[in-house]
Tab-separated table of C-alpha atoms in Angstrom:
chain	number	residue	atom	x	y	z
A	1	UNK	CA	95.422	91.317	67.102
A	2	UNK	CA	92.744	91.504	63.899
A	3	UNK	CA	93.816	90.207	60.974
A	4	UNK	CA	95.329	91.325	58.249
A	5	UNK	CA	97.435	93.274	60.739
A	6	UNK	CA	100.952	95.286	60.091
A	7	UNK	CA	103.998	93.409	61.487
A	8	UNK	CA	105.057	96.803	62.901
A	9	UNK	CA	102.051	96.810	65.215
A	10	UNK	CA	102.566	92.891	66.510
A	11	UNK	CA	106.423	93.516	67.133
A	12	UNK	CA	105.093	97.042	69.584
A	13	UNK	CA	102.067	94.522	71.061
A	14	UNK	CA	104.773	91.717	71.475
A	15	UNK	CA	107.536	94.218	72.917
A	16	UNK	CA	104.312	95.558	75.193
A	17	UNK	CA	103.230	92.018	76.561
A	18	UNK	CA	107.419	91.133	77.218
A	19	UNK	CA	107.430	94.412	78.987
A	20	UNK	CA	104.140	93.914	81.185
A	21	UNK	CA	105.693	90.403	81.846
A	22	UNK	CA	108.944	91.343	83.404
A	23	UNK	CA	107.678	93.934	85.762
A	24	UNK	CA	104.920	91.194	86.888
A	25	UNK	CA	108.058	89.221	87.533
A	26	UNK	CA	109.783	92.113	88.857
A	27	UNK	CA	107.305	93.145	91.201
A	28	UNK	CA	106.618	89.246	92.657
A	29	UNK	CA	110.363	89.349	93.346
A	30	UNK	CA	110.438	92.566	94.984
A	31	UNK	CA	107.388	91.035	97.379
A	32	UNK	CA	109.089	88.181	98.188
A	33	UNK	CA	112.086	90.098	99.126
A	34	UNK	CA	110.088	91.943	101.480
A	35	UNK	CA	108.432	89.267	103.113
A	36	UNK	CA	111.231	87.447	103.612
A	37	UNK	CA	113.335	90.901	104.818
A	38	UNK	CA	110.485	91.709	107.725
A	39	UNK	CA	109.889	87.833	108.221
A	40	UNK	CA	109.977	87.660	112.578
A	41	UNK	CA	112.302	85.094	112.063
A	42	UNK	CA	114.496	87.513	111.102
A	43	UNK	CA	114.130	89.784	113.926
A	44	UNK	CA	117.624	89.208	115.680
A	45	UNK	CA	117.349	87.777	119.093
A	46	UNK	CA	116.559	84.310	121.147
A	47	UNK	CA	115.989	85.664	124.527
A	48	UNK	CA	112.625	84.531	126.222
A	49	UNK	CA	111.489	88.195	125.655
A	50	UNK	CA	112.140	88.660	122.378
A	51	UNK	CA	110.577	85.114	122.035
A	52	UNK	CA	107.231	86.122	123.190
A	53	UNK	CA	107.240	88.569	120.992
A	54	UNK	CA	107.842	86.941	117.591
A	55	UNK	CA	105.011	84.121	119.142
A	56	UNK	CA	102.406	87.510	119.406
A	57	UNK	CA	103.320	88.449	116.450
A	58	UNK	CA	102.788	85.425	114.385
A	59	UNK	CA	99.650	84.940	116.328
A	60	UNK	CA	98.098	88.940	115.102
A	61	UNK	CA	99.447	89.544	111.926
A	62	UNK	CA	96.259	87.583	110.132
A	63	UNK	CA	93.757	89.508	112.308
A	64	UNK	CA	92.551	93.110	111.139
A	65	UNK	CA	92.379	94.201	114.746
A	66	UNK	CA	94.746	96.791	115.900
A	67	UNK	CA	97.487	97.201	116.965
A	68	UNK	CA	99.311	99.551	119.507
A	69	UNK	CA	103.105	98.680	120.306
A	70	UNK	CA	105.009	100.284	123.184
A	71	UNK	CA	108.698	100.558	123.860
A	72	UNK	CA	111.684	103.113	124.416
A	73	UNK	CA	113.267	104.764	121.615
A	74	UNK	CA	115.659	102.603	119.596
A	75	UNK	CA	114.123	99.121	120.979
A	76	UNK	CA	112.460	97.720	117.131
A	77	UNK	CA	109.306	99.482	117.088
A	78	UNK	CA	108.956	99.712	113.591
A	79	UNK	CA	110.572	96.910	112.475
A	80	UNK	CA	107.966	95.239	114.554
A	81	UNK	CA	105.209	96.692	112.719
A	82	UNK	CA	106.602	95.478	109.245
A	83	UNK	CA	106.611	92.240	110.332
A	84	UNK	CA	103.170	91.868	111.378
A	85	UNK	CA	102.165	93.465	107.373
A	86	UNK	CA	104.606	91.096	105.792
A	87	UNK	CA	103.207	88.164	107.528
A	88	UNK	CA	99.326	89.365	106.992
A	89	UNK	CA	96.899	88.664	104.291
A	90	UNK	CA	97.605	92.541	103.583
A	91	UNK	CA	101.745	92.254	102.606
A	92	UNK	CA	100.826	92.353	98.641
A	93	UNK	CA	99.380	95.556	99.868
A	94	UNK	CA	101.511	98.933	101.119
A	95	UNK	CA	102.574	99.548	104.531
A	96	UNK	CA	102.615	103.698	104.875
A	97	UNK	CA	104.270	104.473	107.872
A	98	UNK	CA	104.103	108.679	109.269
A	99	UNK	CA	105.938	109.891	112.355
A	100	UNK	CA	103.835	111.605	113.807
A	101	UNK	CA	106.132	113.527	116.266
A	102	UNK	CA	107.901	114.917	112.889
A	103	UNK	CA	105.372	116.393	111.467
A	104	UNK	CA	103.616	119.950	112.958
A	105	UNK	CA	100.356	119.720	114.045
A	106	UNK	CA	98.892	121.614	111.835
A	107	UNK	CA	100.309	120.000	108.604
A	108	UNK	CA	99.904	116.262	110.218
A	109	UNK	CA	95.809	116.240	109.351
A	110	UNK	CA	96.341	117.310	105.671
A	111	UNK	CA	99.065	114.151	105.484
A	112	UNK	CA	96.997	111.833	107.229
A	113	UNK	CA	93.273	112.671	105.318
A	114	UNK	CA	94.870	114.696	102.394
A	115	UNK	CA	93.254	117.826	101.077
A	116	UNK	CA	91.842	119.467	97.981
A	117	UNK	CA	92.642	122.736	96.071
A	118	UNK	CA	92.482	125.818	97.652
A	119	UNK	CA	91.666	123.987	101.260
A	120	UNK	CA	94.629	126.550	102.891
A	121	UNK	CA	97.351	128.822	101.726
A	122	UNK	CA	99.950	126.842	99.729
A	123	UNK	CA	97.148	123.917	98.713
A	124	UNK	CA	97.925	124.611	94.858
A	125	UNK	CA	96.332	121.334	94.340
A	126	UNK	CA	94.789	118.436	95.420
A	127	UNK	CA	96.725	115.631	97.588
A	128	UNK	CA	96.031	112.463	98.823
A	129	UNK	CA	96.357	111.576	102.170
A	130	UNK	CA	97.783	108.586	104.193
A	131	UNK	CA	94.954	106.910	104.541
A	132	UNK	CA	93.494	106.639	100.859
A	133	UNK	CA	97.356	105.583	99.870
A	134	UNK	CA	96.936	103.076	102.650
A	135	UNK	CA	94.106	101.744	101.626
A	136	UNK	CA	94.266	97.652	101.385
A	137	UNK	CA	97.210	97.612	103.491
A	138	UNK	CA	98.780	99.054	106.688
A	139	UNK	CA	99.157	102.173	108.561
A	140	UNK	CA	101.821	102.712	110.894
A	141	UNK	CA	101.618	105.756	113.200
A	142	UNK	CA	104.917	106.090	114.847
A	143	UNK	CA	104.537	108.393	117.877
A	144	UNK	CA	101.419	108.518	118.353
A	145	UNK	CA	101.461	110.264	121.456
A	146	UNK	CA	102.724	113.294	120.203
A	147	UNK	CA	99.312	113.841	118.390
A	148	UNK	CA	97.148	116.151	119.231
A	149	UNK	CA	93.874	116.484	121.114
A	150	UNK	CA	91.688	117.388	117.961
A	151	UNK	CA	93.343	114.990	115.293
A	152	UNK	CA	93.190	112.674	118.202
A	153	UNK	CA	89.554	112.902	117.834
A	154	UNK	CA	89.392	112.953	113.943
A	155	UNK	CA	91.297	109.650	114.109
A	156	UNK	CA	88.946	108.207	116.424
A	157	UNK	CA	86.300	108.758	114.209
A	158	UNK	CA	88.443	106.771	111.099
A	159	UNK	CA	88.507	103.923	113.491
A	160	UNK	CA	84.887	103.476	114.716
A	161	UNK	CA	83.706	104.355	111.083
A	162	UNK	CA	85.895	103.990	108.164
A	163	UNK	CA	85.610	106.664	106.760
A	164	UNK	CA	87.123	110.372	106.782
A	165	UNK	CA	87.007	113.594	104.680
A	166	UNK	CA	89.968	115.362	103.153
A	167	UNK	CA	90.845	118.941	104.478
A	168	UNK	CA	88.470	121.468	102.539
A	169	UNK	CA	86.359	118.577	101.297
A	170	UNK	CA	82.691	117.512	102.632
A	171	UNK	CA	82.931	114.417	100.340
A	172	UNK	CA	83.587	111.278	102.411
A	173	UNK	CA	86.259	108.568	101.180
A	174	UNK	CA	85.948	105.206	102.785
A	175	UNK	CA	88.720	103.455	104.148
A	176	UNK	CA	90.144	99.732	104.198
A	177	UNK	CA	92.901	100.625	106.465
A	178	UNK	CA	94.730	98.368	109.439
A	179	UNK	CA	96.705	100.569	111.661
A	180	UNK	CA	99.387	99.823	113.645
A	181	UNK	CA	100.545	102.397	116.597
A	182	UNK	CA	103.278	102.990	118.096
A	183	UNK	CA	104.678	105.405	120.930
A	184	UNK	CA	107.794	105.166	123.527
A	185	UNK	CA	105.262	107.034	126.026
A	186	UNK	CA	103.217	106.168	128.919
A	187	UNK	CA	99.405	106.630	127.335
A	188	UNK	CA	98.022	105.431	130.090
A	189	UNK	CA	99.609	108.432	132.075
A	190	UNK	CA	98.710	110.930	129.874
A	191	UNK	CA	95.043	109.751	129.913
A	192	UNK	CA	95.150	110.859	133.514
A	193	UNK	CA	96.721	114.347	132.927
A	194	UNK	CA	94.349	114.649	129.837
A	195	UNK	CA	97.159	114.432	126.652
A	196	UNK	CA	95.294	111.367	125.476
A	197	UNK	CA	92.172	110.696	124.965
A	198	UNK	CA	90.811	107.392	126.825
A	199	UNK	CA	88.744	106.358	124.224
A	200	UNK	CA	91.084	106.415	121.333
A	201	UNK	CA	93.568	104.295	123.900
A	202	UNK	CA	90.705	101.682	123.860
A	203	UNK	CA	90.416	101.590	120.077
A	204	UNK	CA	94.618	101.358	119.380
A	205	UNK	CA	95.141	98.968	122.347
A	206	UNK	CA	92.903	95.915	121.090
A	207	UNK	CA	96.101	94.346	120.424
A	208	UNK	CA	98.887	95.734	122.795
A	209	UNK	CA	102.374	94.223	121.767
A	210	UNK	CA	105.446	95.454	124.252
A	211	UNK	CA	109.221	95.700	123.007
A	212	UNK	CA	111.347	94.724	125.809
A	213	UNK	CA	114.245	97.144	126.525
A	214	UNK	CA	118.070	95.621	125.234
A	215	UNK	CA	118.723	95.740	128.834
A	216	UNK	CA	116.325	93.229	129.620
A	217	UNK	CA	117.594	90.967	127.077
A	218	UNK	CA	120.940	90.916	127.258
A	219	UNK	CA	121.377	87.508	126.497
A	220	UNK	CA	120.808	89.033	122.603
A	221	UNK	CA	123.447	91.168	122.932
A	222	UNK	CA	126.170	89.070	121.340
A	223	UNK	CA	123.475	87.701	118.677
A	224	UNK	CA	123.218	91.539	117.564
A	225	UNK	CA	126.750	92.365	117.589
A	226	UNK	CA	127.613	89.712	115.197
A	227	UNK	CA	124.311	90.270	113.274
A	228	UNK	CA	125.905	93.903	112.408
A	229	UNK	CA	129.137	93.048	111.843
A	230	UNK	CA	128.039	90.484	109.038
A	231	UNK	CA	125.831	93.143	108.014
A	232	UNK	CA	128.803	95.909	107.819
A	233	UNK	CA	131.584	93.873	106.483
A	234	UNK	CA	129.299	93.435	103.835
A	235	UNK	CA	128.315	97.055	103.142
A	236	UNK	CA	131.442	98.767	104.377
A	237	UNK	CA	133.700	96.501	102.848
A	238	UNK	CA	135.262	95.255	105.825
A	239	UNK	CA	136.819	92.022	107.206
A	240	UNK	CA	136.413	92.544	111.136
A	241	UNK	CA	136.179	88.850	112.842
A	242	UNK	CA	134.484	89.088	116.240
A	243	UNK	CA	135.157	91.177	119.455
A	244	UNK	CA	137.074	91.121	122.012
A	245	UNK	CA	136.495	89.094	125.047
A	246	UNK	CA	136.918	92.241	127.530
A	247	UNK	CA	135.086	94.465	124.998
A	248	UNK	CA	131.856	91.543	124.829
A	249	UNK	CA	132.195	92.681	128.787
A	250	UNK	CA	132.091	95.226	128.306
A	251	UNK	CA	129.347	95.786	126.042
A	252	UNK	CA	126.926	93.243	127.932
A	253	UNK	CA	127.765	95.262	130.858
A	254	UNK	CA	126.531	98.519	129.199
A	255	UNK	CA	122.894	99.472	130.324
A	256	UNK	CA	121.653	100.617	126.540
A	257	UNK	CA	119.840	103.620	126.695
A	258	UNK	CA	119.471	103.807	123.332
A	259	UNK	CA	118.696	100.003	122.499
A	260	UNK	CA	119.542	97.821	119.573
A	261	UNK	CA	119.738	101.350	117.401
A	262	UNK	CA	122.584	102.760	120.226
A	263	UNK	CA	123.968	99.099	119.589
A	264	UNK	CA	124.048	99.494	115.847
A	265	UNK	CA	125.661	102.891	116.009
């Protein structure tokens, strides 16, 4: 403010500075909630398995190395990966996670790298990719055995170098990027039958971090019941106490093809 100045312009600086303020505050809260949300302490479970997996988590989630976590469909994958960014020197940072299975083949390079104008029909302007909105924090690539040979290849080059090149661009952006992978398939088997390349294996699996089936912790199983009914009495409106001591049986009895996301359902 330069003096003499017009009381109109202090109350807009004022009203400007109260503004910047709250969404400081705002977005400190928001981070916080976050961290605390994808804590591994809150990861539901107190099994010996699930146990050894908070313990590599909290052990990782500081190191820049990464990170390729296996397990069937339904079993925490993701969740997993949130709590190693949360708990890393990157959580002020985003996490960006892309399913790779959902996303055609063809399409998956331009949302991973991004592209400029004109780089293929329908490319009415220029978008960003994964990586460069990734960049500080975390990727997540769910599924990534359903990527293809040639990506495959153009992500292994990301990895050794840092660096990549937008579709339709020969201008190369650098990239400050941890990934974290994750696939409910057998990579090692589909390096033999030549779906997977062996060296890109190598460079996701410097930290490998398994998710034990729910059938091989059932000892959880009553932990996770009661964890969703909390968590749908409160969002459903609903009073519902416990469950039945023949239905418990029955659902520790239950061999959970679907894991803790069949469980939830």
């Amino acid at each position: 403010i330069t003096k003499p100045f017009n009381i109109d312009e202090v109350l807009t600086l004022v009203d400007k500075a109260l503004e910047h303020k709250r969404l400081a505050v705002e977005n400190r809260v928001l981070k916080s909630q976050l961290h605390e949300k994808y804590s591994f302490d809150n990861i539901v479970g107190k099994s010996p398995e699930i146990t050894a997996v908070f313990e590599m988590i909290e052990r990782v989630a500081d190191s820049d190395s990464t990170v390729l976590i296996t397990g069937e469909s339904g079993s925490g994958k993701e969740l997993v990966a949130r709590a190693i960014h949360y708990n890393s020197g990157r959580a002020d940072k985003l996490m960006v996670p892309v399913n790779c299975a959902a996303i055609p083949s063809e399409l998956l390079e331009s949302e991973l790298f991004g592209h400029v104008k004109g780089a293929f029909t329908g490319a009415i302007s220029s978008r960003q990719g994964r990586f460069e909105v990734a960049n500080g924090g975390t990727l997540f690539l769910d599924e990534i055995g359903d990527m293809s040979p040639s990506l495959q290849v153009k992500l292994l080059r990301v990895l050794q170098e840092r660096k990549f090149e937008p579709v339709g661009s020969a201008k190369t952006t650098e990239s400050d990027v941890r990934v974290i992978a994750a696939t409910h398939q057998d990579l090692e088997k589909m390096i033999i039958t030549r779906q997977f390349r062996e060296d890109l294996f190598y460079r996701l699996n410097v930290i490998p971090i398994r998710i034990p089936p729910l059938r091989e912790r059932r000892s959880d199983i009553p932990l996770l019941i009661q964890h969703f009914i909390t968590h749908f009495n409160e969002t459903k409106r609903r009073d519902i106490q416990g469950v039945a001591p023949d239905a418990m049986d029955l659902l520790m009895a239950y061999a959970w093809p679907g894991n803790v996301r069949e469980l939830e359902n």
